[in-house]
XYZ file of C-alpha atoms in Angstrom:
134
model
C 34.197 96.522 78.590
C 36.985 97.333 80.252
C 38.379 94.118 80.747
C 38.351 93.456 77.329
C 40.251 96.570 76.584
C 43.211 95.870 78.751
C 43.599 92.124 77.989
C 43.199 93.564 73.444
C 46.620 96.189 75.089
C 48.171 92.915 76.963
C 47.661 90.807 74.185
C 49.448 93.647 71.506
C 52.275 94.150 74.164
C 52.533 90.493 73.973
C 52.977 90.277 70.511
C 55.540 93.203 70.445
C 57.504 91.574 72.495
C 57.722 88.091 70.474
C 58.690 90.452 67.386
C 61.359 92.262 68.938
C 62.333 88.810 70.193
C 63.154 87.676 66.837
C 64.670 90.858 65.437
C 66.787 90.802 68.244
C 67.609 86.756 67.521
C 68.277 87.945 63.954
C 70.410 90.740 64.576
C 72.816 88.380 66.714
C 73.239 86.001 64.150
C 74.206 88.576 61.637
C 76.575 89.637 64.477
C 78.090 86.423 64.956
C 78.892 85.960 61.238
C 80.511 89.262 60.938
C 82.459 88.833 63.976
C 84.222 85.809 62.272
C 84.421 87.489 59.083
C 88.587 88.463 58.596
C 88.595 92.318 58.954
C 91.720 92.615 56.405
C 89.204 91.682 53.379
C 86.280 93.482 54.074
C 87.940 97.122 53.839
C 90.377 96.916 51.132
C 88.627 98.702 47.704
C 90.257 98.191 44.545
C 92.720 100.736 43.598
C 92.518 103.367 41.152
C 95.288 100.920 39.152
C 93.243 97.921 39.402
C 89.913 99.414 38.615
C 91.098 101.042 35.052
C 93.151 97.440 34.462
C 89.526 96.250 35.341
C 87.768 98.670 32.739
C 90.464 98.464 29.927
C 89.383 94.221 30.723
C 85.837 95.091 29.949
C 85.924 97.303 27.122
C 88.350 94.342 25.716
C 85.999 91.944 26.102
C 82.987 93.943 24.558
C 84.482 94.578 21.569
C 85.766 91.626 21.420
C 81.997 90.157 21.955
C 81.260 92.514 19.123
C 83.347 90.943 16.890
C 82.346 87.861 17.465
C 78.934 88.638 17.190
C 79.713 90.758 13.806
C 81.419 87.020 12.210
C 78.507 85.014 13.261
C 76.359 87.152 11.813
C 78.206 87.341 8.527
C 78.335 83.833 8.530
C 74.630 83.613 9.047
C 74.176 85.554 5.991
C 76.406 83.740 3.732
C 74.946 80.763 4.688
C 71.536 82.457 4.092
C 72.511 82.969 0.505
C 73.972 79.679 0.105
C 70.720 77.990 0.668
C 68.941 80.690 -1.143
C 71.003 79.645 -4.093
C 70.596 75.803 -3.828
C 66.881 76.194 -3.434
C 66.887 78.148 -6.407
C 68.752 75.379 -8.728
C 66.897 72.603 -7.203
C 63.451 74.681 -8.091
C 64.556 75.337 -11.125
C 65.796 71.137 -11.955
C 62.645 70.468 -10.840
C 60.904 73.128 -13.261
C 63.351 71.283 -16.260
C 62.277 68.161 -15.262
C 58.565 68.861 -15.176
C 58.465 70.756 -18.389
C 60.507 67.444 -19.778
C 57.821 65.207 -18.208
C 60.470 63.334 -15.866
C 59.515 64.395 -12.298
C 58.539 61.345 -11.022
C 61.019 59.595 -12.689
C 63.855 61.319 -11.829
C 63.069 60.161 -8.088
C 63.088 56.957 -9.088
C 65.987 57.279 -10.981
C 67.689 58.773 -8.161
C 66.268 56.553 -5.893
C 68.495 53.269 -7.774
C 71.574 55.185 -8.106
C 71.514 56.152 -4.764
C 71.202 52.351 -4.124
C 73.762 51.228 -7.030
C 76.233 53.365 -5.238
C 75.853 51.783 -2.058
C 76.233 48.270 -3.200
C 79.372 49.202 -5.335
C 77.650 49.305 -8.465
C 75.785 46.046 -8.452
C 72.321 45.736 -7.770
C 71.365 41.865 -6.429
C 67.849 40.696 -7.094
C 67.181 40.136 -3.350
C 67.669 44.144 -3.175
C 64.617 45.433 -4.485
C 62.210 48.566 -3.114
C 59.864 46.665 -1.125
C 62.654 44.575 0.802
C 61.954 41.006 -0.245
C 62.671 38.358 -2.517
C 61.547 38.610 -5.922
C-alpha cells in the first residue's frame, strides 16, 4: 500500500512538472514577441486633442447614420403607399371589369396588344399563342 502511494505522489509531481513546462514554454514566447515589439508605439495614448477630434468623429457619424436611416425609412413608406395605391386601382379595374363581364377578356386583350406592340403593330400569322404555324 505504500508503494502505491508514493509512485500516485511521483506520478502527480510528474505531471506538475510537464505543466509548468509548458507555461513556462508559453510565457517565453510571449516574451520573445514583446521583446521585438518597438517600445515607441506601445506607450503613446491618444491625447486629450485627439480623443475629443475622435468623439466629435463619432457623434458625426451617428447622426449622420441617423439620417440616413430616417431617408430610407421615409422612402420605405412612400413606396409603401405607392403600391398601396396601385393595388388599389388595379383591384378596383378588375372589380369594373368583372361587374362589365370582361375579366377574362381583358387578359386576352392585353395579352395581343402586348404582342402588337412588340412586333411594331403587325401581327404575322406564324405569331400566334401556341407558337406554331397556323
Amino acid at each position: 500500500y505504500l508503494f502505491f502511494i508514493l509512485y500516485q505522489f511521483f506520478v502527480f509531481l510528474i505531471m506538475v512538472n510537464v505543466f509548468l513546462a509548458i507555461l513556462n514554454d508559453a510565457y517565453i514566447a510571449i516574451v520573445d514577441e514583446f521583446d521585438g515589439m518597438d517600445l515607441d508605439d506601445v506607450g503613446k495614448r491618444p491625447t486629450i486633442r485627439q480623443r475629443l477630434r475622435d468623439m466629435r468623429a463619432w457623434l458625426r457619424q451617428r447622426q449622420l447614420d441617423g439620417r440616413i436611416e430616417a431617408l430610407r425609412k421615409k422612402q420605405r413608406k412612400e413606396e409603401l403607399v405607392a403600391k398601396r395605391e396601385a393595388r388599389k386601382t388595379e383591384m378596383a379595374r378588375n372589380k369594373t371589369l368583372q361587374a362589365l363581364g370582361m375579366a377574362a377578356t381583358g387578359v386576352a386583350a392585353a395579352n395581343v396588344k402586348n404582342s402588337r406592340e412588340a412586333s411594331g403593330g403587325r401581327v404575322s400569322p406564324t405569331n400566334n399563342s401556341r407558337g406554331g404555324k397556323t
